[in-house]
Amino acid sequence: MVVMTMTAVDYDDPAEGTNAKLIYSIEKNVIEEETGTPIFEIESDTGVIKTAVCCLDRERTPDYSIQVVAMDGGGLKGTGTASIRVKDINDMPPQFTKEEWLTEVDETDGANLPETPILTVTVHDEDETNKFQYKVIENSGYGADKFTMVRNNDGTGSLKIVQPLDYEDLLQSNGFRFRIQVNDKVIFYLIY
Ligand SMILES: [Ca+2]
Ligand SMILES: [Ca+2]
Ligand SMILES: [Ca+2]
């Protein structure tokens, strides 16, 4: 993968021949711990910097800095620093910040369902940009059909009531227990 191009300017007259031709090399590279291989390489005649290893992981190392040298035919050197920032892709899974979430809720006034969420959950995800989707897992426990999950603009998720709740129903007053899910894959729907 090409990362960038380093260019040095040599003010020798190109007509002087070999003196003006620059040769690039990396003076100080970064070494990949596991393999001991240098992470970057440079094309000696063009100054194009590439990755010499398969993968860069932003969650591990977001920034690199290497030292590049340009040398002319007469052996005169110029040094420059190349700073490389690894851009984020969404490659880490989200995780709820708690294993279990608890809340209390008032029974509903007949079929009048409140708009306000009864619980807001948070997730941890190492990526900078995510596409969270929340849901109540169907048939995952008693009450799963009475609630739904929505995503808020700040990335958190909220639980809302979608079916009447009745305190006089003994099963219901004992409480509900079901599973919720978050994922951050982008899903495309085909509409016919
Ligand atoms: Ca990563
Ligand atoms: Ca990432
Ligand atoms: Ca993610």
PDB file of N, CA and C in Angstrom, residues 79-165:
ATOM      1  N   THR A  79      17.856  15.158   5.182  1.00  0.00           N
ATOM      2  CA  THR A  79      17.008  14.272   5.979  1.00  0.00           C
ATOM      3  C   THR A  79      15.638  14.892   6.190  1.00  0.00           C
ATOM      4  N   GLY A  80      14.602  14.052   6.182  1.00  0.00           N
ATOM      5  CA  GLY A  80      13.250  14.525   6.457  1.00  0.00           C
ATOM      6  C   GLY A  80      12.486  13.500   7.270  1.00  0.00           C
ATOM      7  N   THR A  81      11.454  13.964   7.944  1.00  0.00           N
ATOM      8  CA  THR A  81      10.629  13.053   8.733  1.00  0.00           C
ATOM      9  C   THR A  81       9.299  12.843   8.031  1.00  0.00           C
ATOM     10  N   ALA A  82       8.879  11.593   7.934  1.00  0.00           N
ATOM     11  CA  ALA A  82       7.555  11.295   7.396  1.00  0.00           C
ATOM     12  C   ALA A  82       6.670  10.849   8.559  1.00  0.00           C
ATOM     13  N   SER A  83       5.582  11.577   8.785  1.00  0.00           N
ATOM     14  CA  SER A  83       4.632  11.200   9.833  1.00  0.00           C
ATOM     15  C   SER A  83       3.434  10.530   9.177  1.00  0.00           C
ATOM     16  N   ILE A  84       3.103   9.353   9.650  1.00  0.00           N
ATOM     17  CA  ILE A  84       2.024   8.582   9.039  1.00  0.00           C
ATOM     18  C   ILE A  84       0.936   8.339  10.065  1.00  0.00           C
ATOM     19  N   ARG A  85      -0.269   8.771   9.729  1.00  0.00           N
ATOM     20  CA  ARG A  85      -1.405   8.522  10.612  1.00  0.00           C
ATOM     21  C   ARG A  85      -2.271   7.432   9.995  1.00  0.00           C
ATOM     22  N   VAL A  86      -2.579   6.408  10.773  1.00  0.00           N
ATOM     23  CA  VAL A  86      -3.410   5.301  10.277  1.00  0.00           C
ATOM     24  C   VAL A  86      -4.867   5.698  10.424  1.00  0.00           C
ATOM     25  N   LYS A  87      -5.593   5.663   9.301  1.00  0.00           N
ATOM     26  CA  LYS A  87      -7.013   6.045   9.359  1.00  0.00           C
ATOM     27  C   LYS A  87      -7.862   4.878   9.863  1.00  0.00           C
ATOM     28  N   ASP A  88      -8.941   5.230  10.517  1.00  0.00           N
ATOM     29  CA  ASP A  88      -9.790   4.217  11.147  1.00  0.00           C
ATOM     30  C   ASP A  88     -10.734   3.547  10.157  1.00  0.00           C
ATOM     31  N   ILE A  89     -10.871   2.232  10.279  1.00  0.00           N
ATOM     32  CA  ILE A  89     -12.003   1.562   9.654  1.00  0.00           C
ATOM     33  C   ILE A  89     -12.780   0.862  10.769  1.00  0.00           C
ATOM     34  N   ASN A  90     -14.011   0.544  10.507  1.00  0.00           N
ATOM     35  CA  ASN A  90     -14.869  -0.062  11.524  1.00  0.00           C
ATOM     36  C   ASN A  90     -14.602  -1.567  11.584  1.00  0.00           C
ATOM     37  N   ASP A  91     -13.581  -1.955  12.362  1.00  0.00           N
ATOM     38  CA  ASP A  91     -13.194  -3.369  12.408  1.00  0.00           C
ATOM     39  C   ASP A  91     -13.244  -3.953  13.815  1.00  0.00           C
ATOM     40  N   MET A  92     -13.792  -3.212  14.757  1.00  0.00           N
ATOM     41  CA  MET A  92     -13.893  -3.727  16.124  1.00  0.00           C
ATOM     42  C   MET A  92     -15.365  -3.888  16.513  1.00  0.00           C
ATOM     43  N   PRO A  93     -15.702  -4.972  17.209  1.00  0.00           N
ATOM     44  CA  PRO A  93     -17.100  -5.171  17.596  1.00  0.00           C
ATOM     45  C   PRO A  93     -17.467  -4.330  18.818  1.00  0.00           C
ATOM     46  N   PRO A  94     -18.710  -3.894  18.884  1.00  0.00           N
ATOM     47  CA  PRO A  94     -19.153  -3.154  20.063  1.00  0.00           C
ATOM     48  C   PRO A  94     -19.455  -4.099  21.218  1.00  0.00           C
ATOM     49  N   GLN A  95     -19.346  -3.582  22.417  1.00  0.00           N
ATOM     50  CA  GLN A  95     -19.686  -4.376  23.602  1.00  0.00           C
ATOM     51  C   GLN A  95     -20.479  -3.506  24.565  1.00  0.00           C
ATOM     52  N   PHE A  96     -21.514  -4.083  25.146  1.00  0.00           N
ATOM     53  CA  PHE A  96     -22.259  -3.342  26.157  1.00  0.00           C
ATOM     54  C   PHE A  96     -21.350  -3.059  27.351  1.00  0.00           C
ATOM     55  N   THR A  97     -21.507  -1.901  27.942  1.00  0.00           N
ATOM     56  CA  THR A  97     -20.656  -1.546  29.083  1.00  0.00           C
ATOM     57  C   THR A  97     -21.082  -2.268  30.364  1.00  0.00           C
ATOM     58  N   LYS A  98     -22.233  -2.919  30.344  1.00  0.00           N
ATOM     59  CA  LYS A  98     -22.662  -3.755  31.470  1.00  0.00           C
ATOM     60  C   LYS A  98     -23.209  -5.082  30.933  1.00  0.00           C
ATOM     61  N   GLU A  99     -23.045  -6.136  31.739  1.00  0.00           N
ATOM     62  CA  GLU A  99     -23.556  -7.455  31.353  1.00  0.00           C
ATOM     63  C   GLU A  99     -25.077  -7.484  31.456  1.00  0.00           C
ATOM     64  N   GLU A 100     -25.575  -6.773  32.426  1.00  0.00           N
ATOM     65  CA  GLU A 100     -26.998  -6.826  32.707  1.00  0.00           C
ATOM     66  C   GLU A 100     -27.500  -5.428  33.038  1.00  0.00           C
ATOM     67  N   TRP A 101     -28.650  -5.096  32.488  1.00  0.00           N
ATOM     68  CA  TRP A 101     -29.229  -3.771  32.711  1.00  0.00           C
ATOM     69  C   TRP A 101     -30.553  -3.948  33.439  1.00  0.00           C
ATOM     70  N   LEU A 102     -30.768  -3.099  34.447  1.00  0.00           N
ATOM     71  CA  LEU A 102     -31.968  -3.208  35.271  1.00  0.00           C
ATOM     72  C   LEU A 102     -32.717  -1.886  35.284  1.00  0.00           C
ATOM     73  N   THR A 103     -34.022  -1.969  35.219  1.00  0.00           N
ATOM     74  CA  THR A 103     -34.793  -0.737  35.378  1.00  0.00           C
ATOM     75  C   THR A 103     -36.167  -1.076  35.927  1.00  0.00           C
ATOM     76  N   GLU A 104     -36.841  -0.055  36.435  1.00  0.00           N
ATOM     77  CA  GLU A 104     -38.219  -0.225  36.886  1.00  0.00           C
ATOM     78  C   GLU A 104     -39.099   0.596  35.969  1.00  0.00           C
ATOM     79  N   VAL A 105     -40.298   0.092  35.752  1.00  0.00           N
ATOM     80  CA  VAL A 105     -41.175   0.800  34.830  1.00  0.00           C
ATOM     81  C   VAL A 105     -42.604   0.801  35.382  1.00  0.00           C
ATOM     82  N   ASP A 106     -43.305   1.908  35.170  1.00  0.00           N
ATOM     83  CA  ASP A 106     -44.720   1.977  35.558  1.00  0.00           C
ATOM     84  C   ASP A 106     -45.543   1.164  34.566  1.00  0.00           C
ATOM     85  N   GLU A 107     -46.607   0.551  35.062  1.00  0.00           N
ATOM     86  CA  GLU A 107     -47.524  -0.087  34.124  1.00  0.00           C
ATOM     87  C   GLU A 107     -48.135   0.997  33.247  1.00  0.00           C
ATOM     88  N   THR A 108     -48.663   0.597  32.104  1.00  0.00           N
ATOM     89  CA  THR A 108     -49.194   1.610  31.195  1.00  0.00           C
ATOM     90  C   THR A 108     -50.650   1.908  31.526  1.00  0.00           C
ATOM     91  N   ASP A 109     -51.037   3.091  31.139  1.00  0.00           N
ATOM     92  CA  ASP A 109     -52.400   3.551  31.350  1.00  0.00           C
ATOM     93  C   ASP A 109     -53.255   3.030  30.199  1.00  0.00           C
ATOM     94  N   GLY A 110     -53.787   1.835  30.385  1.00  0.00           N
ATOM     95  CA  GLY A 110     -54.541   1.206  29.312  1.00  0.00           C
ATOM     96  C   GLY A 110     -53.655   0.964  28.109  1.00  0.00           C
ATOM     97  N   ALA A 111     -54.118   1.397  26.947  1.00  0.00           N
ATOM     98  CA  ALA A 111     -53.345   1.180  25.728  1.00  0.00           C
ATOM     99  C   ALA A 111     -52.462   2.381  25.402  1.00  0.00           C
ATOM    100  N   ASN A 112     -52.441   3.373  26.303  1.00  0.00           N
ATOM    101  CA  ASN A 112     -51.596   4.558  26.108  1.00  0.00           C
ATOM    102  C   ASN A 112     -50.141   4.239  26.411  1.00  0.00           C
ATOM    103  N   LEU A 113     -49.317   4.209  25.384  1.00  0.00           N
ATOM    104  CA  LEU A 113     -47.921   3.853  25.617  1.00  0.00           C
ATOM    105  C   LEU A 113     -47.048   5.107  25.663  1.00  0.00           C
ATOM    106  N   PRO A 114     -46.183   5.183  26.660  1.00  0.00           N
ATOM    107  CA  PRO A 114     -45.322   6.373  26.766  1.00  0.00           C
ATOM    108  C   PRO A 114     -44.278   6.405  25.644  1.00  0.00           C
ATOM    109  N   GLU A 115     -43.978   7.611  25.168  1.00  0.00           N
ATOM    110  CA  GLU A 115     -42.962   7.799  24.125  1.00  0.00           C
ATOM    111  C   GLU A 115     -41.557   7.727  24.711  1.00  0.00           C
ATOM    112  N   THR A 116     -41.433   8.128  25.974  1.00  0.00           N
ATOM    113  CA  THR A 116     -40.102   8.226  26.586  1.00  0.00           C
ATOM    114  C   THR A 116     -39.506   6.844  26.830  1.00  0.00           C
ATOM    115  N   PRO A 117     -38.220   6.679  26.549  1.00  0.00           N
ATOM    116  CA  PRO A 117     -37.554   5.406  26.794  1.00  0.00           C
ATOM    117  C   PRO A 117     -37.512   5.098  28.297  1.00  0.00           C
ATOM    118  N   ILE A 118     -37.500   3.819  28.618  1.00  0.00           N
ATOM    119  CA  ILE A 118     -37.460   3.451  30.027  1.00  0.00           C
ATOM    120  C   ILE A 118     -36.041   3.097  30.478  1.00  0.00           C
ATOM    121  N   LEU A 119     -35.126   2.971  29.508  1.00  0.00           N
ATOM    122  CA  LEU A 119     -33.753   2.610  29.853  1.00  0.00           C
ATOM    123  C   LEU A 119     -32.846   3.006  28.691  1.00  0.00           C
ATOM    124  N   THR A 120     -31.671   3.540  29.004  1.00  0.00           N
ATOM    125  CA  THR A 120     -30.695   3.828  27.956  1.00  0.00           C
ATOM    126  C   THR A 120     -29.416   3.044  28.233  1.00  0.00           C
ATOM    127  N   VAL A 121     -28.936   2.351  27.217  1.00  0.00           N
ATOM    128  CA  VAL A 121     -27.742   1.509  27.389  1.00  0.00           C
ATOM    129  C   VAL A 121     -26.574   2.099  26.598  1.00  0.00           C
ATOM    130  N   THR A 122     -25.371   1.845  27.069  1.00  0.00           N
ATOM    131  CA  THR A 122     -24.175   2.349  26.399  1.00  0.00           C
ATOM    132  C   THR A 122     -23.289   1.188  25.971  1.00  0.00           C
ATOM    133  N   VAL A 123     -22.540   1.406  24.902  1.00  0.00           N
ATOM    134  CA  VAL A 123     -21.612   0.383  24.420  1.00  0.00           C
ATOM    135  C   VAL A 123     -20.217   0.977  24.317  1.00  0.00           C
ATOM    136  N   HIS A 124     -19.235   0.075  24.382  1.00  0.00           N
ATOM    137  CA  HIS A 124     -17.849   0.473  24.175  1.00  0.00           C
ATOM    138  C   HIS A 124     -17.392  -0.098  22.833  1.00  0.00           C
ATOM    139  N   ASP A 125     -16.748   0.739  22.032  1.00  0.00           N
ATOM    140  CA  ASP A 125     -16.239   0.284  20.741  1.00  0.00           C
ATOM    141  C   ASP A 125     -14.995   1.105  20.448  1.00  0.00           C
ATOM    142  N   GLU A 126     -13.891   0.428  20.143  1.00  0.00           N
ATOM    143  CA  GLU A 126     -12.615   1.134  19.977  1.00  0.00           C
ATOM    144  C   GLU A 126     -12.534   1.950  18.696  1.00  0.00           C
ATOM    145  N   ASP A 127     -13.415   1.684  17.733  1.00  0.00           N
ATOM    146  CA  ASP A 127     -13.400   2.446  16.490  1.00  0.00           C
ATOM    147  C   ASP A 127     -13.906   3.866  16.719  1.00  0.00           C
ATOM    148  N   GLU A 128     -13.457   4.752  15.823  1.00  0.00           N
ATOM    149  CA  GLU A 128     -13.932   6.141  15.909  1.00  0.00           C
ATOM    150  C   GLU A 128     -15.316   6.279  15.297  1.00  0.00           C
ATOM    151  N   THR A 129     -15.549   5.503  14.244  1.00  0.00           N
ATOM    152  CA  THR A 129     -16.818   5.603  13.532  1.00  0.00           C
ATOM    153  C   THR A 129     -17.497   4.235  13.522  1.00  0.00           C
ATOM    154  N   ASN A 130     -18.715   4.188  13.974  1.00  0.00           N
ATOM    155  CA  ASN A 130     -19.451   2.927  14.047  1.00  0.00           C
ATOM    156  C   ASN A 130     -20.845   3.100  13.487  1.00  0.00           C
ATOM    157  N   LYS A 131     -21.472   1.976  13.167  1.00  0.00           N
ATOM    158  CA  LYS A 131     -22.862   2.011  12.718  1.00  0.00           C
ATOM    159  C   LYS A 131     -23.650   1.054  13.606  1.00  0.00           C
ATOM    160  N   PHE A 132     -23.990   1.525  14.768  1.00  0.00           N
ATOM    161  CA  PHE A 132     -24.678   0.644  15.716  1.00  0.00           C
ATOM    162  C   PHE A 132     -26.122   0.392  15.312  1.00  0.00           C
ATOM    163  N   GLN A 133     -26.529  -0.847  15.535  1.00  0.00           N
ATOM    164  CA  GLN A 133     -27.939  -1.197  15.400  1.00  0.00           C
ATOM    165  C   GLN A 133     -28.309  -2.006  16.627  1.00  0.00           C
ATOM    166  N   TYR A 134     -29.438  -1.674  17.209  1.00  0.00           N
ATOM    167  CA  TYR A 134     -29.876  -2.363  18.414  1.00  0.00           C
ATOM    168  C   TYR A 134     -31.130  -3.151  18.133  1.00  0.00           C
ATOM    169  N   LYS A 135     -31.301  -4.231  18.889  1.00  0.00           N
ATOM    170  CA  LYS A 135     -32.594  -4.909  18.815  1.00  0.00           C
ATOM    171  C   LYS A 135     -32.843  -5.735  20.073  1.00  0.00           C
ATOM    172  N   VAL A 136     -34.121  -5.979  20.317  1.00  0.00           N
ATOM    173  CA  VAL A 136     -34.514  -6.948  21.336  1.00  0.00           C
ATOM    174  C   VAL A 136     -34.532  -8.290  20.625  1.00  0.00           C
ATOM    175  N   ILE A 137     -33.838  -9.281  21.154  1.00  0.00           N
ATOM    176  CA  ILE A 137     -33.796 -10.580  20.490  1.00  0.00           C
ATOM    177  C   ILE A 137     -35.134 -11.302  20.690  1.00  0.00           C
ATOM    178  N   GLU A 138     -35.735 -11.650  19.575  1.00  0.00           N
ATOM    179  CA  GLU A 138     -37.044 -12.295  19.577  1.00  0.00           C
ATOM    180  C   GLU A 138     -37.033 -13.577  20.409  1.00  0.00           C
ATOM    181  N   ASN A 139     -38.078 -13.803  21.176  1.00  0.00           N
ATOM    182  CA  ASN A 139     -38.234 -15.021  21.983  1.00  0.00           C
ATOM    183  C   ASN A 139     -37.063 -15.281  22.929  1.00  0.00           C
ATOM    184  N   SER A 140     -36.364 -14.219  23.343  1.00  0.00           N
ATOM    185  CA  SER A 140     -35.194 -14.437  24.205  1.00  0.00           C
ATOM    186  C   SER A 140     -35.570 -14.450  25.681  1.00  0.00           C
ATOM    187  N   GLY A 141     -36.845 -14.239  25.976  1.00  0.00           N
ATOM    188  CA  GLY A 141     -37.276 -14.278  27.365  1.00  0.00           C
ATOM    189  C   GLY A 141     -38.628 -13.610  27.500  1.00  0.00           C
ATOM    190  N   TYR A 142     -39.197 -13.727  28.677  1.00  0.00           N
ATOM    191  CA  TYR A 142     -40.524 -13.157  28.896  1.00  0.00           C
ATOM    192  C   TYR A 142     -40.495 -11.634  28.761  1.00  0.00           C
ATOM    193  N   GLY A 143     -41.363 -11.089  27.927  1.00  0.00           N
ATOM    194  CA  GLY A 143     -41.437  -9.640  27.745  1.00  0.00           C
ATOM    195  C   GLY A 143     -40.752  -9.152  26.483  1.00  0.00           C
ATOM    196  N   ALA A 144     -40.059 -10.054  25.798  1.00  0.00           N
ATOM    197  CA  ALA A 144     -39.307  -9.630  24.600  1.00  0.00           C
ATOM    198  C   ALA A 144     -40.209  -8.970  23.562  1.00  0.00           C
ATOM    199  N   ASP A 145     -41.491  -9.353  23.544  1.00  0.00           N
ATOM    200  CA  ASP A 145     -42.410  -8.777  22.549  1.00  0.00           C
ATOM    201  C   ASP A 145     -43.001  -7.442  23.016  1.00  0.00           C
ATOM    202  N   LYS A 146     -42.755  -7.076  24.265  1.00  0.00           N
ATOM    203  CA  LYS A 146     -43.381  -5.860  24.801  1.00  0.00           C
ATOM    204  C   LYS A 146     -42.487  -4.628  24.681  1.00  0.00           C
ATOM    205  N   PHE A 147     -41.255  -4.833  24.246  1.00  0.00           N
ATOM    206  CA  PHE A 147     -40.302  -3.722  24.180  1.00  0.00           C
ATOM    207  C   PHE A 147     -39.567  -3.717  22.839  1.00  0.00           C
ATOM    208  N   THR A 148     -39.008  -2.562  22.509  1.00  0.00           N
ATOM    209  CA  THR A 148     -38.176  -2.459  21.312  1.00  0.00           C
ATOM    210  C   THR A 148     -36.964  -1.601  21.626  1.00  0.00           C
ATOM    211  N   MET A 149     -35.902  -1.768  20.838  1.00  0.00           N
ATOM    212  CA  MET A 149     -34.696  -0.952  21.032  1.00  0.00           C
ATOM    213  C   MET A 149     -34.577   0.056  19.902  1.00  0.00           C
ATOM    214  N   VAL A 150     -34.223   1.284  20.248  1.00  0.00           N
ATOM    215  CA  VAL A 150     -33.960   2.298  19.225  1.00  0.00           C
ATOM    216  C   VAL A 150     -32.561   2.870  19.435  1.00  0.00           C
ATOM    217  N   ARG A 151     -31.982   3.366  18.347  1.00  0.00           N
ATOM    218  CA  ARG A 151     -30.659   3.976  18.453  1.00  0.00           C
ATOM    219  C   ARG A 151     -30.801   5.484  18.605  1.00  0.00           C
ATOM    220  N   ASN A 152     -30.040   6.046  19.516  1.00  0.00           N
ATOM    221  CA  ASN A 152     -30.042   7.496  19.695  1.00  0.00           C
ATOM    222  C   ASN A 152     -28.917   8.114  18.871  1.00  0.00           C
ATOM    223  N   ASN A 153     -29.018   9.425  18.637  1.00  0.00           N
ATOM    224  CA  ASN A 153     -28.022  10.115  17.815  1.00  0.00           C
ATOM    225  C   ASN A 153     -26.619  10.029  18.388  1.00  0.00           C
ATOM    226  N   ASP A 154     -26.499   9.914  19.706  1.00  0.00           N
ATOM    227  CA  ASP A 154     -25.171   9.860  20.318  1.00  0.00           C
ATOM    228  C   ASP A 154     -24.605   8.433  20.349  1.00  0.00           C
ATOM    229  N   GLY A 155     -25.297   7.480  19.683  1.00  0.00           N
ATOM    230  CA  GLY A 155     -24.780   6.114  19.601  1.00  0.00           C
ATOM    231  C   GLY A 155     -25.295   5.191  20.689  1.00  0.00           C
ATOM    232  N   THR A 156     -25.907   5.741  21.729  1.00  0.00           N
ATOM    233  CA  THR A 156     -26.468   4.886  22.765  1.00  0.00           C
ATOM    234  C   THR A 156     -27.763   4.252  22.256  1.00  0.00           C
ATOM    235  N   GLY A 157     -28.270   3.277  23.007  1.00  0.00           N
ATOM    236  CA  GLY A 157     -29.520   2.629  22.626  1.00  0.00           C
ATOM    237  C   GLY A 157     -30.558   2.813  23.714  1.00  0.00           C
ATOM    238  N   SER A 158     -31.817   2.867  23.329  1.00  0.00           N
ATOM    239  CA  SER A 158     -32.872   3.036  24.328  1.00  0.00           C
ATOM    240  C   SER A 158     -33.963   1.996  24.160  1.00  0.00           C
ATOM    241  N   LEU A 159     -34.500   1.602  25.300  1.00  0.00           N
ATOM    242  CA  LEU A 159     -35.574   0.616  25.334  1.00  0.00           C
ATOM    243  C   LEU A 159     -36.904   1.334  25.478  1.00  0.00           C
ATOM    244  N   LYS A 160     -37.840   0.986  24.601  1.00  0.00           N
ATOM    245  CA  LYS A 160     -39.165   1.615  24.658  1.00  0.00           C
ATOM    246  C   LYS A 160     -40.257   0.555  24.710  1.00  0.00           C
ATOM    247  N   ILE A 161     -41.384   0.970  25.258  1.00  0.00           N
ATOM    248  CA  ILE A 161     -42.520   0.056  25.398  1.00  0.00           C
ATOM    249  C   ILE A 161     -43.322   0.014  24.098  1.00  0.00           C
ATOM    250  N   VAL A 162     -43.664  -1.187  23.640  1.00  0.00           N
ATOM    251  CA  VAL A 162     -44.508  -1.271  22.439  1.00  0.00           C
ATOM    252  C   VAL A 162     -45.824  -2.014  22.687  1.00  0.00           C
ATOM    253  N   GLN A 163     -45.968  -2.583  23.895  1.00  0.00           N
ATOM    254  CA  GLN A 163     -47.237  -3.234  24.239  1.00  0.00           C
ATOM    255  C   GLN A 163     -47.621  -2.859  25.659  1.00  0.00           C
ATOM    256  N   PRO A 164     -48.947  -2.791  25.945  1.00  0.00           N
ATOM    257  CA  PRO A 164     -49.393  -2.387  27.285  1.00  0.00           C
ATOM    258  C   PRO A 164     -48.796  -3.275  28.383  1.00  0.00           C
ATOM    259  N   LEU A 165     -48.477  -2.645  29.523  1.00  0.00           N
ATOM    260  CA  LEU A 165     -47.967  -3.377  30.674  1.00  0.00           C
ATOM    261  C   LEU A 165     -48.996  -3.289  31.794  1.00  0.00           C
TER     262      LEU A 165
END
